[in-house]
Amino acid sequence: EPEVTQTPSHQVTQMGQEVILRCVPISNHLYFYWYRQILGQKVEFLVSFYNNEISEKSEIFDDQFSVERPDGSNFTLKIRSTKLEDSAMYFCASTSTGSYGYTFGSGTRLTVV
Amino acid sequence: DAKTTQPNSMESNEEEPVHLPCNHSTISGTDYIHWYRQLPSQGPEYVIHGLTSNVNNRMASLAIAEDRKSSTLILHRATLRDAAVYYCILRDATYKYIFGTGTRLKVLA
């Protein structure tokens, strides 16, 4: 069964450093998403991306965050200057059409120290 | 964003059916009802979705009330691998999901 692949599975970074989280969505999917889950809390929507632009973003997705689909296969989330409170699991997801369910990746655990 | 209400936790015996309820009294006519589950240390996994009619797939069944203000996810024979947090989510035209706290299902051997 096709999968959404996320790398790395775990990233440790120092506060203030930039990180890039990478995702390879399912190849024929058109809609892409990033969510995050702080330990013990709800899964939170960050951003949706369609047709090479952001469709919607949450209040969490401030100027420190950006997304990119640089080469038609990868979908990245960049955090410019990480804070301690950015520590969380980050999940990428994709879907072929808006009306079907997403496929989520297994996540990247980001630890900011 | 449309809201759903689910019990915090439920228990089931292995090999028995499980009925996970969800209330969504403020659902609008175009909201789809989606169910996901999250196994420990994994990303959410799509289970099933529906609009008005009951739905079946290889994982589960979804029973939707006639007024659409509630729904029930049915696992026909719970296994230990079904222990997870189950989320009932209304998806609107923006296509994003707003996750609640879900129902933590414990399956007893």
mmCIF file of C-alpha atoms in Angstrom:
data_model
loop_
_atom_site.group_PDB
_atom_site.id
_atom_site.type_symbol
_atom_site.label_atom_id
_atom_site.label_comp_id
_atom_site.label_asym_id
_atom_site.label_seq_id
_atom_site.Cartn_x
_atom_site.Cartn_y
_atom_site.Cartn_z
ATOM 1 C CA GLU A 1 0.000 0.000 0.000
ATOM 2 C CA PRO A 2 1.399 3.475 -0.858
ATOM 3 C CA GLU A 3 2.897 5.384 2.048
ATOM 4 C CA VAL A 4 3.770 8.930 3.016
ATOM 5 C CA THR A 5 7.433 8.919 4.011
ATOM 6 C CA GLN A 6 8.890 11.360 6.518
ATOM 7 C CA THR A 7 12.526 11.958 7.308
ATOM 8 C CA PRO A 8 14.210 12.103 9.689
ATOM 9 C CA SER A 9 12.235 10.133 12.246
ATOM 10 C CA HIS A 10 13.865 12.094 15.053
ATOM 11 C CA GLN A 11 15.645 15.428 14.936
ATOM 12 C CA VAL A 12 17.349 17.168 17.813
ATOM 13 C CA THR A 13 18.242 20.807 17.317
ATOM 14 C CA GLN A 14 19.448 23.730 19.373
ATOM 15 C CA MET A 15 17.110 26.612 20.070
ATOM 16 C CA GLY A 16 17.430 29.270 17.393
ATOM 17 C CA GLN A 17 18.591 26.876 14.691
ATOM 18 C CA GLU A 18 16.756 26.265 11.450
ATOM 19 C CA VAL A 19 15.285 22.842 10.748
ATOM 20 C CA ILE A 20 13.793 21.322 7.650
ATOM 21 C CA LEU A 21 11.416 18.408 7.966
ATOM 22 C CA ARG A 22 10.982 16.368 4.838
ATOM 23 C CA CYS A 23 8.053 14.443 3.455
ATOM 24 C CA VAL A 24 7.475 12.418 0.321
ATOM 25 C CA PRO A 25 3.719 12.299 -0.271
ATOM 26 C CA ILE A 26 1.991 9.614 -2.304
ATOM 27 C CA SER A 27 2.851 10.218 -5.943
ATOM 28 C CA ASN A 28 -0.566 10.999 -7.454
ATOM 29 C CA HIS A 29 -1.807 13.034 -4.516
ATOM 30 C CA LEU A 30 -2.556 16.716 -4.964
ATOM 31 C CA TYR A 31 -3.306 18.050 -1.481
ATOM 32 C CA PHE A 32 -0.619 18.210 1.185
ATOM 33 C CA TYR A 33 -0.720 19.026 4.871
ATOM 34 C CA TRP A 34 1.393 19.457 7.956
ATOM 35 C CA TYR A 35 0.066 18.770 11.434
ATOM 36 C CA ARG A 36 1.835 18.657 14.762
ATOM 37 C CA GLN A 37 1.221 16.979 18.094
ATOM 38 C CA ILE A 38 2.873 18.179 21.262
ATOM 39 C CA LEU A 39 3.409 15.277 23.661
ATOM 40 C CA GLY A 40 0.153 14.328 25.345
ATOM 41 C CA GLN A 41 -1.887 16.896 23.431
ATOM 42 C CA LYS A 42 -4.202 17.013 20.416
ATOM 43 C CA VAL A 43 -3.145 16.757 16.812
ATOM 44 C CA GLU A 44 -3.108 20.350 15.501
ATOM 45 C CA PHE A 45 -3.474 21.601 11.951
ATOM 46 C CA LEU A 46 -0.603 23.750 10.689
ATOM 47 C CA VAL A 47 -0.988 24.265 6.944
ATOM 48 C CA SER A 48 -2.565 22.931 3.769
ATOM 49 C CA PHE A 49 -0.949 23.184 0.336
ATOM 50 C CA TYR A 50 -2.475 22.732 -3.103
ATOM 51 C CA ASN A 51 -1.448 23.720 -6.597
ATOM 52 C CA ASN A 52 1.928 24.966 -5.351
ATOM 53 C CA GLU A 53 0.551 27.393 -2.850
ATOM 54 C CA ILE A 54 -0.720 27.530 0.692
ATOM 55 C CA SER A 55 -4.493 27.005 0.831
ATOM 56 C CA GLU A 56 -4.931 27.631 4.519
ATOM 57 C CA LYS A 57 -2.783 28.034 7.597
ATOM 58 C CA SER A 58 -3.454 28.081 11.303
ATOM 59 C CA GLU A 59 -2.418 30.663 13.884
ATOM 60 C CA ILE A 60 0.463 28.386 14.836
ATOM 61 C CA PHE A 61 1.931 28.723 11.340
ATOM 62 C CA ASP A 62 3.546 32.119 11.809
ATOM 63 C CA ASP A 63 6.414 33.783 9.957
ATOM 64 C CA GLN A 64 8.882 31.293 11.398
ATOM 65 C CA PHE A 65 7.280 28.499 9.382
ATOM 66 C CA SER A 66 7.341 27.925 5.651
ATOM 67 C CA VAL A 67 6.497 25.083 3.300
ATOM 68 C CA GLU A 68 7.801 24.189 -0.095
ATOM 69 C CA ARG A 69 7.373 21.568 -2.771
ATOM 70 C CA PRO A 70 10.727 22.047 -4.462
ATOM 71 C CA ASP A 71 10.805 19.241 -7.002
ATOM 72 C CA GLY A 72 7.349 17.748 -7.474
ATOM 73 C CA SER A 73 7.961 14.888 -5.071
ATOM 74 C CA ASN A 74 9.199 16.310 -1.777
ATOM 75 C CA PHE A 75 7.150 18.505 0.538
ATOM 76 C CA THR A 76 9.107 20.289 3.241
ATOM 77 C CA LEU A 77 8.356 22.203 6.401
ATOM 78 C CA LYS A 78 10.973 24.702 7.493
ATOM 79 C CA ILE A 79 11.170 26.304 10.911
ATOM 80 C CA ARG A 80 13.534 29.275 10.678
ATOM 81 C CA SER A 81 14.498 29.804 14.289
ATOM 82 C CA THR A 82 13.326 27.012 16.537
ATOM 83 C CA LYS A 83 11.942 27.595 20.012
ATOM 84 C CA LEU A 84 11.623 25.138 22.876
ATOM 85 C CA GLU A 85 7.847 25.084 22.356
ATOM 86 C CA ASP A 86 8.308 23.810 18.791
ATOM 87 C CA SER A 87 9.219 20.423 20.258
ATOM 88 C CA ALA A 88 6.543 18.055 18.976
ATOM 89 C CA MET A 89 5.755 15.268 16.535
ATOM 90 C CA TYR A 90 5.240 16.713 13.071
ATOM 91 C CA PHE A 91 3.031 14.755 10.690
ATOM 92 C CA CYS A 92 2.821 15.194 6.966
ATOM 93 C CA ALA A 93 -0.296 14.024 5.128
ATOM 94 C CA SER A 94 -1.560 13.882 1.579
ATOM 95 C CA THR A 95 -4.742 13.063 -0.296
ATOM 96 C CA SER A 96 -5.754 12.714 -3.911
ATOM 97 C CA THR A 97 -8.935 14.705 -3.701
ATOM 98 C CA GLY A 98 -10.480 16.828 -1.043
ATOM 99 C CA SER A 99 -13.272 14.420 -0.291
ATOM 100 C CA TYR A 100 -11.234 11.360 0.587
ATOM 101 C CA GLY A 101 -9.288 10.571 3.706
ATOM 102 C CA TYR A 102 -5.686 11.525 4.120
ATOM 103 C CA THR A 103 -2.703 9.273 4.387
ATOM 104 C CA PHE A 104 -0.466 10.423 7.216
ATOM 105 C CA GLY A 105 3.221 9.754 7.563
ATOM 106 C CA SER A 106 4.663 8.245 10.714
ATOM 107 C CA GLY A 107 6.000 11.596 11.811
ATOM 108 C CA THR A 108 9.213 13.379 12.728
ATOM 109 C CA ARG A 109 9.865 13.890 16.406
ATOM 110 C CA LEU A 110 11.464 17.311 16.775
ATOM 111 C CA THR A 111 13.258 18.021 20.037
ATOM 112 C CA VAL A 112 14.508 21.562 20.593
ATOM 113 C CA VAL A 113 17.092 21.871 23.357
ATOM 114 C CA ASP B 1 -15.233 24.662 12.968
ATOM 115 C CA ALA B 2 -17.845 22.018 13.591
ATOM 116 C CA LYS B 3 -17.369 20.138 16.830
ATOM 117 C CA THR B 4 -17.757 16.540 17.874
ATOM 118 C CA THR B 5 -18.194 14.945 21.293
ATOM 119 C CA GLN B 6 -16.791 11.530 22.131
ATOM 120 C CA PRO B 7 -16.343 9.591 25.368
ATOM 121 C CA ASN B 8 -12.808 9.910 26.719
ATOM 122 C CA SER B 9 -12.281 6.172 26.980
ATOM 123 C CA MET B 10 -13.903 2.807 26.375
ATOM 124 C CA GLU B 11 -12.984 -0.785 27.016
ATOM 125 C CA SER B 12 -13.792 -3.867 25.035
ATOM 126 C CA ASN B 13 -13.020 -7.548 25.266
ATOM 127 C CA GLU B 14 -11.001 -9.095 22.503
ATOM 128 C CA GLU B 15 -13.038 -10.732 19.723
ATOM 129 C CA GLU B 16 -16.153 -8.758 20.651
ATOM 130 C CA PRO B 17 -17.774 -5.920 18.687
ATOM 131 C CA VAL B 18 -17.103 -2.342 19.731
ATOM 132 C CA HIS B 19 -19.418 0.588 19.139
ATOM 133 C CA LEU B 20 -17.702 3.966 19.410
ATOM 134 C CA PRO B 21 -20.214 6.829 19.569
ATOM 135 C CA CYS B 22 -19.832 10.392 18.357
ATOM 136 C CA ASN B 23 -22.186 13.332 18.688
ATOM 137 C CA HIS B 24 -22.093 16.149 16.178
ATOM 138 C CA SER B 25 -25.270 18.104 16.707
ATOM 139 C CA THR B 26 -24.017 21.209 14.833
ATOM 140 C CA ILE B 27 -23.152 19.319 11.654
ATOM 141 C CA SER B 28 -23.984 21.151 8.444
ATOM 142 C CA GLY B 29 -25.423 19.575 5.327
ATOM 143 C CA THR B 30 -22.090 19.384 3.521
ATOM 144 C CA ASP B 31 -19.868 18.162 6.363
ATOM 145 C CA TYR B 32 -18.453 14.690 5.927
ATOM 146 C CA ILE B 33 -17.992 12.489 8.995
ATOM 147 C CA HIS B 34 -14.473 11.079 9.088
ATOM 148 C CA TRP B 35 -12.952 8.604 11.538
ATOM 149 C CA TYR B 36 -9.269 8.198 12.177
ATOM 150 C CA ARG B 37 -7.337 6.240 14.736
ATOM 151 C CA GLN B 38 -3.913 6.778 16.217
ATOM 152 C CA LEU B 39 -1.956 3.845 17.497
ATOM 153 C CA PRO B 40 0.734 4.554 20.091
ATOM 154 C CA SER B 41 3.698 6.458 18.639
ATOM 155 C CA GLN B 42 2.215 6.551 15.147
ATOM 156 C CA GLY B 43 0.507 9.047 12.888
ATOM 157 C CA PRO B 44 -3.260 9.107 12.531
ATOM 158 C CA GLU B 45 -4.656 6.413 10.260
ATOM 159 C CA TYR B 46 -7.768 6.833 8.133
ATOM 160 C CA VAL B 47 -10.535 4.418 9.104
ATOM 161 C CA ILE B 48 -13.721 5.369 7.285
ATOM 162 C CA HIS B 49 -15.887 8.295 6.243
ATOM 163 C CA GLY B 50 -19.457 8.974 5.200
ATOM 164 C CA LEU B 51 -21.987 11.676 4.452
ATOM 165 C CA THR B 52 -25.489 10.285 4.950
ATOM 166 C CA SER B 53 -25.612 6.555 4.327
ATOM 167 C CA ASN B 54 -24.047 3.831 6.403
ATOM 168 C CA VAL B 55 -20.657 2.732 5.101
ATOM 169 C CA ASN B 56 -18.629 -0.448 5.356
ATOM 170 C CA ASN B 57 -15.011 -1.159 4.570
ATOM 171 C CA ARG B 58 -12.471 -3.768 5.511
ATOM 172 C CA MET B 59 -11.604 -1.994 8.755
ATOM 173 C CA ALA B 60 -14.966 -0.970 10.154
ATOM 174 C CA SER B 61 -18.552 0.114 9.622
ATOM 175 C CA LEU B 62 -19.966 3.594 10.077
ATOM 176 C CA ALA B 63 -23.563 4.000 11.125
ATOM 177 C CA ILE B 64 -24.939 7.526 10.657
ATOM 178 C CA ALA B 65 -28.128 8.649 12.344
ATOM 179 C CA GLU B 66 -30.933 9.764 10.082
ATOM 180 C CA ASP B 67 -30.675 13.363 11.317
ATOM 181 C CA ARG B 68 -26.850 13.150 11.016
ATOM 182 C CA LYS B 69 -26.383 14.520 14.514
ATOM 183 C CA SER B 70 -24.594 11.405 15.668
ATOM 184 C CA SER B 71 -22.669 8.478 14.287
ATOM 185 C CA THR B 72 -21.175 5.234 15.512
ATOM 186 C CA LEU B 73 -17.987 3.533 14.439
ATOM 187 C CA ILE B 74 -18.332 -0.226 14.654
ATOM 188 C CA LEU B 75 -15.374 -2.564 14.926
ATOM 189 C CA HIS B 76 -16.886 -5.977 14.340
ATOM 190 C CA ARG B 77 -14.304 -8.024 16.263
ATOM 191 C CA ALA B 78 -11.860 -6.067 18.357
ATOM 192 C CA THR B 79 -8.279 -7.278 18.461
ATOM 193 C CA LEU B 80 -5.423 -6.137 20.654
ATOM 194 C CA ARG B 81 -4.075 -4.250 17.636
ATOM 195 C CA ASP B 82 -7.214 -2.095 17.632
ATOM 196 C CA ALA B 83 -6.177 -0.433 20.890
ATOM 197 C CA ALA B 84 -5.793 3.203 19.875
ATOM 198 C CA VAL B 85 -7.283 6.668 20.154
ATOM 199 C CA TYR B 86 -10.241 6.977 17.780
ATOM 200 C CA TYR B 87 -11.122 10.396 16.421
ATOM 201 C CA CYS B 88 -14.458 11.414 14.951
ATOM 202 C CA ILE B 89 -13.964 14.537 12.817
ATOM 203 C CA LEU B 90 -16.270 16.651 10.701
ATOM 204 C CA ARG B 91 -14.611 17.773 7.544
ATOM 205 C CA ASP B 92 -15.943 20.868 5.862
ATOM 206 C CA ALA B 93 -15.200 22.458 2.502
ATOM 207 C CA THR B 94 -11.783 23.662 3.644
ATOM 208 C CA TYR B 95 -10.709 19.993 3.794
ATOM 209 C CA LYS B 96 -8.616 20.415 6.938
ATOM 210 C CA TYR B 97 -9.219 18.342 10.039
ATOM 211 C CA ILE B 98 -9.734 19.697 13.521
ATOM 212 C CA PHE B 99 -8.852 16.852 15.864
ATOM 213 C CA GLY B 100 -10.476 16.578 19.274
ATOM 214 C CA THR B 101 -9.256 14.434 22.137
ATOM 215 C CA GLY B 102 -10.901 11.287 20.754
ATOM 216 C CA THR B 103 -11.837 8.054 22.511
ATOM 217 C CA ARG B 104 -9.051 5.919 23.902
ATOM 218 C CA LEU B 105 -10.043 2.311 23.255
ATOM 219 C CA LYS B 106 -8.587 -0.354 25.495
ATOM 220 C CA VAL B 107 -8.944 -3.948 24.342
ATOM 221 C CA LEU B 108 -8.786 -6.591 27.027
ATOM 222 C CA ALA B 109 -7.337 -10.016 26.274
#
